[in-house]
XYZ file of C-alpha atoms in Angstrom:
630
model
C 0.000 0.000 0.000
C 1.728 3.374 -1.109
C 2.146 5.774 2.035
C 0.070 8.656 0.393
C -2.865 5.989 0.692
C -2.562 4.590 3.817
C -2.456 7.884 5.561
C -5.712 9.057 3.877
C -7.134 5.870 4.614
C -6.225 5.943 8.226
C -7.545 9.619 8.319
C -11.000 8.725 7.102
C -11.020 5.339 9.140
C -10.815 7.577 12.069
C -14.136 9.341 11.414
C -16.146 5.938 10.851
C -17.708 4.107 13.458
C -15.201 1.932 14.854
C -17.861 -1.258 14.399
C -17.656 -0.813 11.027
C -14.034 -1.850 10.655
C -13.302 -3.085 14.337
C -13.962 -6.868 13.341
C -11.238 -6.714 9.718
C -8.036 -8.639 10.377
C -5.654 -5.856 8.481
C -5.637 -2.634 7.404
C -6.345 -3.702 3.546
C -9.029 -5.813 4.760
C -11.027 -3.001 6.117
C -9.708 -0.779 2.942
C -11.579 -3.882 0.513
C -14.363 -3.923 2.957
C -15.462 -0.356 3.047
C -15.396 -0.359 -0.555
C -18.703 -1.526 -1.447
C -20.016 1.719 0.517
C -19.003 4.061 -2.513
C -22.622 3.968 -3.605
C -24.637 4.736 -0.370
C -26.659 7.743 -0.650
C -26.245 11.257 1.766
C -28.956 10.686 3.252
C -31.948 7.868 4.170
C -35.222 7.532 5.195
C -35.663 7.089 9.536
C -35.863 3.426 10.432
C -34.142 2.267 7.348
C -31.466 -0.545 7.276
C -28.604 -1.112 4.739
C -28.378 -4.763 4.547
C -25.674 -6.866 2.242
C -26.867 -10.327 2.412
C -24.798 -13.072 1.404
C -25.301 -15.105 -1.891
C -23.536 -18.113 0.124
C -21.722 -19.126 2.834
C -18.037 -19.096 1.636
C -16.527 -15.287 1.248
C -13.080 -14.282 0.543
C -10.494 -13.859 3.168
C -10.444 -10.085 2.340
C -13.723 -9.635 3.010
C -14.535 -9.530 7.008
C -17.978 -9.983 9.160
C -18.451 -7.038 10.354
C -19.914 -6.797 13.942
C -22.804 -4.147 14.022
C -25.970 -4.151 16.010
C -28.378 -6.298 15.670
C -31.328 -5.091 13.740
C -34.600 -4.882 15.255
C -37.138 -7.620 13.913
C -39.753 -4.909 12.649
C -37.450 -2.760 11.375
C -37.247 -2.549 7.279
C -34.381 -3.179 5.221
C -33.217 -3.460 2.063
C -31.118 -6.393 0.429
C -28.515 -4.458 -1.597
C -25.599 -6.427 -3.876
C -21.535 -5.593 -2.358
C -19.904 -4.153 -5.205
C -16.850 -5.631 -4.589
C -17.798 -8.822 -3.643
C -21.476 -10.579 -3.108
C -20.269 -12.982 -0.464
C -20.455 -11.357 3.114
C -23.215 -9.812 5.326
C -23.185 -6.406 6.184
C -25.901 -4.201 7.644
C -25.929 -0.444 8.767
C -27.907 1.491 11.781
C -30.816 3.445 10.075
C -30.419 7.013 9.150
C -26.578 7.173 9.492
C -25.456 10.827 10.321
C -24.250 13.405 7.325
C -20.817 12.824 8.489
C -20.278 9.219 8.314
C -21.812 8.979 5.309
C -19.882 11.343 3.447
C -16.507 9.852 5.072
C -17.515 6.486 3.697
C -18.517 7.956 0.128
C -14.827 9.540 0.117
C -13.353 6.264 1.600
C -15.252 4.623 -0.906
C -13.814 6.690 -3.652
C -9.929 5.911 -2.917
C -10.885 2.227 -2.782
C -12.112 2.562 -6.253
C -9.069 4.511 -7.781
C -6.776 2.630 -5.855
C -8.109 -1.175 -6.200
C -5.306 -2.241 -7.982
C -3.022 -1.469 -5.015
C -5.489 -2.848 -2.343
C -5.743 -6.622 -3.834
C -1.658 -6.491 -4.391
C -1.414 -5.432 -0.969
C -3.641 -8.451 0.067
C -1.697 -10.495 -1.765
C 1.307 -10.234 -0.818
C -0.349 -10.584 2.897
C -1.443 -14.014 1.456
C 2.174 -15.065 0.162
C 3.816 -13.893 4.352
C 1.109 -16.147 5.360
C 2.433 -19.757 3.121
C 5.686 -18.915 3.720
C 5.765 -19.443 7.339
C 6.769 -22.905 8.376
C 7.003 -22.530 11.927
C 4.085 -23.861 14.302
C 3.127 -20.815 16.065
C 2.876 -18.970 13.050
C 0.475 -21.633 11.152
C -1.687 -21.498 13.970
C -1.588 -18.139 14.873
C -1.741 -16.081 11.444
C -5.109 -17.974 10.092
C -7.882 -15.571 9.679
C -8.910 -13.456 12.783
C -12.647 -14.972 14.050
C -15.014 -12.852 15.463
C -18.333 -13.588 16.677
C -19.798 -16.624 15.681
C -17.563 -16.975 12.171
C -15.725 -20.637 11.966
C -12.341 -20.868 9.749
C -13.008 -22.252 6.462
C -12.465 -26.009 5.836
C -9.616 -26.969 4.105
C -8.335 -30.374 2.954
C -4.918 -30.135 4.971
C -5.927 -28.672 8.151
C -6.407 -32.041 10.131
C -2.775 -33.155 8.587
C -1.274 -29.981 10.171
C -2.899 -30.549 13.446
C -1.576 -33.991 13.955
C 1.463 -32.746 12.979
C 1.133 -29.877 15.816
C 0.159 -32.531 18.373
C 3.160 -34.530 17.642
C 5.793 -31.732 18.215
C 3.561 -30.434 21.011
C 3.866 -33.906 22.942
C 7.735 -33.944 21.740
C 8.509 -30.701 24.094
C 9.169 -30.342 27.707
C 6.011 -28.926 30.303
C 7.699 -25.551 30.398
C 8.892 -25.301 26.921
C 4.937 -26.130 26.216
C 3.397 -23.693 28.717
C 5.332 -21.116 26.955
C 4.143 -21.869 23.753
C 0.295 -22.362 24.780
C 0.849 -18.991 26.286
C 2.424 -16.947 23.339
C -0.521 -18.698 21.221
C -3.515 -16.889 23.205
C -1.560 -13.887 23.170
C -2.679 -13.952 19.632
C -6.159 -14.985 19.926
C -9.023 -12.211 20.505
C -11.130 -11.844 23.411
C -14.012 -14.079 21.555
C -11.495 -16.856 21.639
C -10.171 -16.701 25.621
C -13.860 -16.639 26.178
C -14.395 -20.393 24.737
C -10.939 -21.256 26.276
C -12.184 -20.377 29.479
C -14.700 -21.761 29.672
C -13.283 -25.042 28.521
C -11.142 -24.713 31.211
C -13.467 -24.225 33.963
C -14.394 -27.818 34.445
C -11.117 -29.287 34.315
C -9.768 -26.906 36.617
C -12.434 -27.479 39.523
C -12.218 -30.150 41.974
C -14.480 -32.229 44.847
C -11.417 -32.096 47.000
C -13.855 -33.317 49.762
C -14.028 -36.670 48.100
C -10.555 -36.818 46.671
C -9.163 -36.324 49.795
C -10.413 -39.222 51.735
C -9.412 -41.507 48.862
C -6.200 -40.188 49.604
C -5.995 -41.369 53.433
C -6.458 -37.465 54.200
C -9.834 -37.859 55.859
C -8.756 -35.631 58.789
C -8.213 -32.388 56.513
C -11.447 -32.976 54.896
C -13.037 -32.396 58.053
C -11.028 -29.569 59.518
C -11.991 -27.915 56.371
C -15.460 -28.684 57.212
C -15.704 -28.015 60.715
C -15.338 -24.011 60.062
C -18.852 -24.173 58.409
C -21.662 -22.670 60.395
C -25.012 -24.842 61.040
C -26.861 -23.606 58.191
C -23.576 -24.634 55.731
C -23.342 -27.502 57.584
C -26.549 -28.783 56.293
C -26.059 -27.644 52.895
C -22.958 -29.496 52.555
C -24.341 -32.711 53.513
C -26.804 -32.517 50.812
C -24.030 -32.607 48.121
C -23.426 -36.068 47.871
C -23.131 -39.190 50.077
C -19.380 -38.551 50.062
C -19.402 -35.256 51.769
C -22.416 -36.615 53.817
C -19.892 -39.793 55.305
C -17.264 -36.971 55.850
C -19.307 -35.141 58.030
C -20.869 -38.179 60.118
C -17.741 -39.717 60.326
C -16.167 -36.409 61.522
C -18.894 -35.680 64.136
C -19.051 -32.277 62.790
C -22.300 -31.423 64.720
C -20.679 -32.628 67.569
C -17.538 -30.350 67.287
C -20.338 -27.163 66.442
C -21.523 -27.178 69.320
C -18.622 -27.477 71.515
C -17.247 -24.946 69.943
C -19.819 -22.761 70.331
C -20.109 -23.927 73.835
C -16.649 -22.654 74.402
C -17.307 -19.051 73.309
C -20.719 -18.310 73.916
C -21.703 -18.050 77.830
C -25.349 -19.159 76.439
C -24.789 -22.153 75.205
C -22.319 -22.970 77.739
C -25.205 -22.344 80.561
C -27.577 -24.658 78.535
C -25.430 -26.700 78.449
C -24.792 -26.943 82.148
C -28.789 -26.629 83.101
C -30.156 -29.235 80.463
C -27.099 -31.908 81.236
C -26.387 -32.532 77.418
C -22.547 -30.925 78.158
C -21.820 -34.821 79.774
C -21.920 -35.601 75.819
C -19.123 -33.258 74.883
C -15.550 -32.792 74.929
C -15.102 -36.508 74.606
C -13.260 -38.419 72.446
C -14.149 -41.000 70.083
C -12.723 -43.860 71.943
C -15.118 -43.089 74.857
C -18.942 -43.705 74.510
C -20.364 -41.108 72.685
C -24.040 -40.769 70.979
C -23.499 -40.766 66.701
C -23.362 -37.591 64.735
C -27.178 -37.836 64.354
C -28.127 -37.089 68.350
C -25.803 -34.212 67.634
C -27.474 -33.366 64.393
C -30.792 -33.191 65.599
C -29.615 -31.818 69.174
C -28.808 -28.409 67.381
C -32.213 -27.359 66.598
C -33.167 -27.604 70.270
C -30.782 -25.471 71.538
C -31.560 -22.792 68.876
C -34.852 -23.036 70.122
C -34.076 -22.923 73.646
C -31.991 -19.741 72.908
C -34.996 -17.800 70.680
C -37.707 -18.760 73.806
C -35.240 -16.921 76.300
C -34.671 -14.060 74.291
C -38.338 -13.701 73.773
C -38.686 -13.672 77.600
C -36.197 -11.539 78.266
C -37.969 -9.136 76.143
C -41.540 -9.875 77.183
C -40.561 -10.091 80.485
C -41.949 -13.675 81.034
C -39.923 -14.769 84.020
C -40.548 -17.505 87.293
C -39.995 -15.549 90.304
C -38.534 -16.715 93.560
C -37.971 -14.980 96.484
C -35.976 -14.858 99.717
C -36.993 -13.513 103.049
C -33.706 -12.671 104.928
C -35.379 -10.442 107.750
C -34.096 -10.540 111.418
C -35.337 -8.622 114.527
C -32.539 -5.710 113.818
C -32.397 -6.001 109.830
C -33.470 -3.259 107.793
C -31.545 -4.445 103.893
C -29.613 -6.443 101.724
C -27.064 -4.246 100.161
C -25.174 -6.350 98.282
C -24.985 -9.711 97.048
C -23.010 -12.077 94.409
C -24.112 -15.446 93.221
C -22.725 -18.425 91.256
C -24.675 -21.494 90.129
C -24.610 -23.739 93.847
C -24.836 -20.114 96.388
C -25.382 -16.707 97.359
C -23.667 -15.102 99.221
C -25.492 -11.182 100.772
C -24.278 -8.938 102.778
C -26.909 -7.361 104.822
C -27.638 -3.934 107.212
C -27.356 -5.848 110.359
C -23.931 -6.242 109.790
C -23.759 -10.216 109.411
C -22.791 -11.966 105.822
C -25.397 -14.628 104.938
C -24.463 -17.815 102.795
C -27.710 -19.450 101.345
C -28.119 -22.290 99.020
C -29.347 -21.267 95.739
C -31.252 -24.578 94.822
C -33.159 -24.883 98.352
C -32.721 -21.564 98.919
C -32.071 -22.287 102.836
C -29.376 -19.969 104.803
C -26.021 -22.228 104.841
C -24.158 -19.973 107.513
C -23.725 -16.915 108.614
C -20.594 -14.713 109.323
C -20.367 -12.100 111.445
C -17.220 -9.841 112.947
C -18.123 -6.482 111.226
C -19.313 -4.122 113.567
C -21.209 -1.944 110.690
C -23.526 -2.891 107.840
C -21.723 -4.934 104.961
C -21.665 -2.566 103.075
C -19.989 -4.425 99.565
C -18.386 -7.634 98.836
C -17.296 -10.266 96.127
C -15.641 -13.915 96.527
C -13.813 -16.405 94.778
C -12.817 -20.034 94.902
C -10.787 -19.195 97.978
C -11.883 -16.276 100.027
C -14.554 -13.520 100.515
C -13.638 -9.598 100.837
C -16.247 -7.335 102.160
C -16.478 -4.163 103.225
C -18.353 -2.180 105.969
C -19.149 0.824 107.268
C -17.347 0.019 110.071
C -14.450 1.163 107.819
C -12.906 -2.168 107.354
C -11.666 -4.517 104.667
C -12.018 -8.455 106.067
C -11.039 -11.366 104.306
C -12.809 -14.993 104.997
C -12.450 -18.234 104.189
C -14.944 -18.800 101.667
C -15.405 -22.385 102.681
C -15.039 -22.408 106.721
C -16.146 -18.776 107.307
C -12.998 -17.892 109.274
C -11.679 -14.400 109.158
C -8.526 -14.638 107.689
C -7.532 -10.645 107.485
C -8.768 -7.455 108.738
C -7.705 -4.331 106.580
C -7.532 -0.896 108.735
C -7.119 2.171 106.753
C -10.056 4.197 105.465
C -11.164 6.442 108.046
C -15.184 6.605 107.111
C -17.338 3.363 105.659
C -16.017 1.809 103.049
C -18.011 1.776 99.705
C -17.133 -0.788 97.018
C -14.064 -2.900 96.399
C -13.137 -5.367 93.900
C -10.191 -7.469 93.577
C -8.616 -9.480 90.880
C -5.211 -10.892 89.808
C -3.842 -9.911 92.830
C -4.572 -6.606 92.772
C -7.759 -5.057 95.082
C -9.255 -1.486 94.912
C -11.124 -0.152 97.638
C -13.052 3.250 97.748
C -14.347 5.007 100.623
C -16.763 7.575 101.690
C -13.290 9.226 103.325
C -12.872 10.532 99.240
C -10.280 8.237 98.819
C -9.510 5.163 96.670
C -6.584 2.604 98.064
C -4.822 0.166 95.715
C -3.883 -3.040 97.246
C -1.211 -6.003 96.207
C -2.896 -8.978 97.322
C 0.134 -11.714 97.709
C -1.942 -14.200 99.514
C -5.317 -14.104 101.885
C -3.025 -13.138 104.770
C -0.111 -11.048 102.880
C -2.439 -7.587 101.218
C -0.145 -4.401 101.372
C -1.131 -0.989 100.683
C 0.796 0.146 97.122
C -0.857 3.930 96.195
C -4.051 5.585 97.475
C -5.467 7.571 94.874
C -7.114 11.066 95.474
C -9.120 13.724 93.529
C -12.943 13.081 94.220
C -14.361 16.081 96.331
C -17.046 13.960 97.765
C -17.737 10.291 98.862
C -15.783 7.753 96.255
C -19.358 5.081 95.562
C -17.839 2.897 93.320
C -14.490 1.700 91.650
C -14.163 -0.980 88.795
C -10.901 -1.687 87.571
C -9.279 -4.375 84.071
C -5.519 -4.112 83.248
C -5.303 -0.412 81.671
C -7.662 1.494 83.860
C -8.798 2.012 87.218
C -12.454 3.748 87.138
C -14.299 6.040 90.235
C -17.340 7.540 90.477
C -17.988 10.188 93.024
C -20.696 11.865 94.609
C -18.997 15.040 93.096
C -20.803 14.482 89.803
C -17.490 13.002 88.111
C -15.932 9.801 86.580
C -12.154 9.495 87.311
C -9.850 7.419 85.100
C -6.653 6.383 86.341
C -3.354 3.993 85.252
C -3.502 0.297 86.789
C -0.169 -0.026 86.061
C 1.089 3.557 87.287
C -1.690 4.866 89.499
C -1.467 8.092 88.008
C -4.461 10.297 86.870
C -5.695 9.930 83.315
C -8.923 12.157 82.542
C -12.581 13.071 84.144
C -15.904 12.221 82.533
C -17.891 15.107 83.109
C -21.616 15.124 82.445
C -24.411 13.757 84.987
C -26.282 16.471 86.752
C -25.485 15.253 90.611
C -23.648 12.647 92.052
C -23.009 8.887 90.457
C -23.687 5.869 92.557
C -22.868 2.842 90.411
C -20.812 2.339 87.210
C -19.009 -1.100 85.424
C -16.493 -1.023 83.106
C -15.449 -3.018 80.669
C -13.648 -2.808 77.380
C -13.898 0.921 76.226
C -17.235 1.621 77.039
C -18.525 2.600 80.875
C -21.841 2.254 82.119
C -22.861 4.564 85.167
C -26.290 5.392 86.946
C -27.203 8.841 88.968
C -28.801 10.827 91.965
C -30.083 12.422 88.274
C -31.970 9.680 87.669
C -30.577 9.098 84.349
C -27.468 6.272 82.976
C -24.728 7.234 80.813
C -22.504 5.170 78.349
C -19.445 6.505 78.340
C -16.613 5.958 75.661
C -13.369 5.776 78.383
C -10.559 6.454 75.845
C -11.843 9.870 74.829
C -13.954 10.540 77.894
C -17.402 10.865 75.328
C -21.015 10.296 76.048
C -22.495 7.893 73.887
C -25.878 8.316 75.107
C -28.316 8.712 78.176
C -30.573 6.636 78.879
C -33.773 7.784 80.617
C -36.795 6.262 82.409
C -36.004 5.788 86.102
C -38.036 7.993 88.840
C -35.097 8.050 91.506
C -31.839 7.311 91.872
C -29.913 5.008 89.826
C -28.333 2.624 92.657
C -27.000 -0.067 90.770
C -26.132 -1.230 86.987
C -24.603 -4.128 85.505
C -24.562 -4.922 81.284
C -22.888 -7.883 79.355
C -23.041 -8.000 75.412
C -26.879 -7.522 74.930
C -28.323 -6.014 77.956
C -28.027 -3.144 80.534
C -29.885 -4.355 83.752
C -30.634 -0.875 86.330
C -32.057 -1.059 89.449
C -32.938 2.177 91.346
C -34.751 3.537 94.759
C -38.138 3.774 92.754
C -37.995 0.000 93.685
C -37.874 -1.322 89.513
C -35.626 -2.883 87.506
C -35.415 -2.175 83.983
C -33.666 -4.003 81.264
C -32.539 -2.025 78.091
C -31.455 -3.037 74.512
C -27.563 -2.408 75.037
C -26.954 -2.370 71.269
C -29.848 -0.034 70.262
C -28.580 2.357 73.073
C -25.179 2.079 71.477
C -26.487 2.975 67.846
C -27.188 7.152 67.859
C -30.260 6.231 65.440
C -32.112 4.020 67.396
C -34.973 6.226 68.652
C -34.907 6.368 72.645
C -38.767 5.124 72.916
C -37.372 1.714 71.508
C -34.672 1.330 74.174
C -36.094 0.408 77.239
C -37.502 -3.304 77.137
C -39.110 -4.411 80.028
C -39.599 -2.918 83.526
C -39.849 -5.338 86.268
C -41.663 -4.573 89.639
C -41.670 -6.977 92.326
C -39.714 -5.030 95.356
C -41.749 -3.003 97.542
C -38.429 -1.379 98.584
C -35.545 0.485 97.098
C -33.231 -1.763 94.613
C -29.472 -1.731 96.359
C -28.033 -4.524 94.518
C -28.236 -6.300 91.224
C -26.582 -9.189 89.276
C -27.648 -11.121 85.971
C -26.309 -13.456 83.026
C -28.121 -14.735 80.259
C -31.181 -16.556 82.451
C -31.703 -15.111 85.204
C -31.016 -11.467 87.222
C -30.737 -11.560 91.024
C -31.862 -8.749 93.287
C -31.744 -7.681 96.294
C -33.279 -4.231 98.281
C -34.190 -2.519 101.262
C -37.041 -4.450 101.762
C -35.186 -7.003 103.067
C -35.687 -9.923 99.944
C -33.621 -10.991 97.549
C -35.631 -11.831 94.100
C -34.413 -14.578 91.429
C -35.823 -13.471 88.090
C -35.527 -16.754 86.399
C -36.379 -16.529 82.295
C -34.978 -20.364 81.528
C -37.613 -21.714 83.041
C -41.141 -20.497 82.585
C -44.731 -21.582 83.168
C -46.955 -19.607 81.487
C -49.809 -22.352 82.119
C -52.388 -19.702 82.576
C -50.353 -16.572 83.571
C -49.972 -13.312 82.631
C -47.442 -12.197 80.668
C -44.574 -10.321 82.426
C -45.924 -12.241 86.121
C -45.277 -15.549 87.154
C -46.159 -17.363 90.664
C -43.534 -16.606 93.332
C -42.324 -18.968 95.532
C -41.254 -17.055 99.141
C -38.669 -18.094 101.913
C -38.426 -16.875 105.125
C -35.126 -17.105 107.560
C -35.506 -16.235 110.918
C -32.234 -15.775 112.821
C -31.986 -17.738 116.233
């Protein structure tokens, strides 16, 4: 093709639609395909087609399919002859614009007056092509295929591709990679498409079933025992394969120990509905087949969705304990555990009582003040009084094993852990304590800042937390005792708080709660709905439980409160009144809250284990014990 040509052709090519020449294989194949537009008129009627039809099915090499839209089936067209050739479709969008039209009229034009050198050009493209002897270039300079066109058949082409085979299987792996490689390099996107998805299917494997016929049954099922229930069940429908895999694997049963072991839930039911002696066993022990396991998983899901729906509709079995004596006037503070609870009360003695019979175990006395706060371990108890002493006991022989004198007013709160205790007094002080053993506790730093009565202290590994009747939060270093930053907001003074994590929950003289953020000191929200103070608070993942002197206990959505668009009407779920006193003392988990208040009870709010055999929703029978003290 002479230079002068090319450079006019590529000019005008420019200005055409690029489907009109997109599909050619060269430059001269476009230049002999746009050559049968030299007689199109300027202009055409709206919703007119141009449409060369072919007269067979062969067409010349020169002469490409050209890939246009397709043409709508009401639309009318015209069957026109190519002048240059009457052996390839082509079809045009009706009413093309002025422009294109007069590009392809002068396009047309040179491909008249320059014919000559268009068909020499093409054949000498032709004579390249049969003098290549190498592989790659019989295979890869054939005709270019677009859309649905096939190669023409010719008489040699299954010689050649036996004789491609046999070199291919004469080469090394790498040395044939490279050559499958540089061979789609020269394909078009039409052609990876069919490769791919030849490939697909070889390329995909059940390694579920090929692994076992391997002797690698154990990776099979670690890979399946990641799956939650509901993919759990979908897998065993694949086949009978994956099915055996699972059985064999007692994949149920390794579910729902796992989710035993992270999920204080399941871990309960597990404890209260004795199916827990069936896990953590191995398989040389006698254990029930993957099917008890299988069909034991349902249960529990529906064991979990009744106590939620308690919890919120506040369907609960109430029992209750009558702890009065001649000089007792409250119970203002209490722990519990799943055999005992252990109160301290106003008349200054610590009461142990059995949480199944609910019968008083034992008493301790030796405080000389109400007990004021406690908590206990495996080993000891700690309480404090307003006697303004710390005492240690023996949590199983009820011996005092330490008396802590330093405070100079009644001691508040305290809790302990890792061998570390915090005590806070009404004296405006907080002491931090080593605790080395029951009988070694030494005084390391007393902390001081509150202007009022310290109420409460909580304490993890980064922070030590104090609420004050001086309206204030105080953060301070476990490690260094040294002051961190105040949360300012409630309107008077703070009486409870927990802390855990980043986020702080405290309750107020205001009446109100407030979740703080602790590691920039923000307010996340306020919760309101109490009448009087806020006396005690506890929360876990989904719940804040509050307990105040208006004698109620309320129980609020802990991830609504946490979300700034959840409206405040929705927070609140269920206010429970059963105390005729005020609320001093509060703990919960995921079936039950425990209460106790200054009308001498203490109230177990049980939501496992509901009648609702003819009762009202939100009220359930009580049953009531009385201790007398001798």
């Amino acid at each position: 093709m002479e230079p002068e040509m090319e450079d006019n052709t590529l000019e005008l090519m420019s200005s055409v639609p690029r489907s009109l020449w997109l599909g050619c294989s060269s430059v001269a194949e476009s230049l002999c395909a746009l050559r049968c537009l030299q007689s199109i008129p300027s202009t055409r009627a709206h919703n007119q087609v141009l449409l060369l039809s072919p007269l067979n099915s062969d067409r010349p090499t020169c002469c490409p399919t050209l890939l246009l839209p397709p043409l709508h089936p009401l639309t009318p067209h015209h069957h026109v002859l190519c002048p240059a050739s009457s052996h390839w479709p082509f079809c045009l969008p009706a009413s093309p614009s002025p422009t294109i039209c007069s590009s392809l009229r002068h396009l047309s034009g040179i491909f008249c007056s320059k014919n000559t050198s268009v068909m020499e050009s093409q054949n000498h493209v032709d004579d390249l092509s049969t003098k290549k002897t190498t592989i790659l270039t019989k295979l890869s300079n054939g005709p270019v295929m677009t859309g649905s066109r096939k190669r023409p058949s010719e008489g040699n082409c299954d010689k050649e591709k036996e004789q491609c085979i046999a070199l291919f299987d004469q080469w090394s792996e790498t040395d044939q990679v490279e050559f499958v490689e540089h061979l789609i390099s020269h394909m078009c996107h039409y052609q990876h498409g069919h490769i791919n998805s030849y490939l697909k299917p070889m390329l995909q494997r059940d390694f579920i079933t090929a692994l076992p016929a391997q002797g690698l049954d154990h990776i099979a099922e670690n890979i399946l025992s990641f799956l939650d229930a509901q993919s759990l069940c979908s897998a065993e429908l694949v086949c009978k394969e994956w099915q055996r895999v699972i059985s064999e694997g007692m994949l149920w049963k390794k579910l729902i120990e796992r989710m035993v072991r992270t999920d204080p839930l399941w871990k309960g039911l597990s404890e209260r509905h004795q199916w827990e002696k069936y896990l953590f066993k191995n398989r040389t022990t006698e254990v029930p087949p993957n099917s008890y396991y299988h069909s034991l998983y349902p249960k529990i899901i529906q064991d979990i969705e009744t106590i939620e729906a308690n919890w919120r509709c506040g369907r609960h079995n109430l029992q209750r304990i009558q702890c009065r004596s001649e000089n007792s006037k409250g119970v203002y503070c209490l722990q519990y555990d799943d055999d005992k609870i252990i109160s301290g009360l106003r008349d200054n003695s610590i009461k142990i009582w059995d949480k199944q019979s609910l019968e008083c175990l034992k008493i301790l006395t030796g405080h000389t003040g109400s007990v004021l706060c406690l908590q206990y371990d495996e080993r000891v108890i700690v309480t404090g009084s307003s006697d303004s002493t710390v005492r240690v006991w023996d949590v199983t022989s009820g011996e005092v094993l330490n008396t802590l004198i330093h405070h100079n007013e009644a001691v508040l709160h305290l809790r302990f852990c890792n061998g570390l205790m915090v005590t806070c007094s009404k004296d405006r002080s907080i002491a931090v304590w080593d605790m080395a053993s029951p009988t070694d506790i030494s005084l390391r730093r007393v902390l001081v800042g509150h202007r009022a009565a310290v109420n409460v202290v909580d304490f993890d590994d980064k922070y030590i937390v104090s609420a004050s009747g001086d309206r204030t939060i105080k953060v301070w270093s476990t490690s260094t005792c040294e002051f961190v930053r105040t949360l300012n907001g409630h309107k008077r003074g703070i009486a409870c708080l927990q802390y855990r994590d980043r986020l702080v929950v405290s309750g107020s003289s205001d009446n109100t709660i407030r979740l703080w953020d602790i590691e920039c000191g923000a307010c996340l929200r306020v919760l309101e709905g109490h009448e009087e103070l806020v006396r005690c608070i506890r929360f876990d993942n989904k719940r804040i439980v509050s307990g105040a002197y208006d004698g109620k206990i309320k129980v609020w959505d802990l991830q609504a409160a946490l979300d700034p668009r959840a409206p405040a009407s929705t927070l609140c779920l269920r206010t429970l009144v059963e105390h005729s006193g005020r609320v001093f003392r509060l703990q919960f988990d995921e079936f039950q809250i425990i209460s106790s208040s200054h009308d001498d009870t203490i109230l177990i709010w049980d939501f496992l284990n509901v009648s609702t055999n003819g009762q009202s929703e939100g009220r359930s029978p009580s049953r009531t014990y009385t201790y007398i003290s001798r």
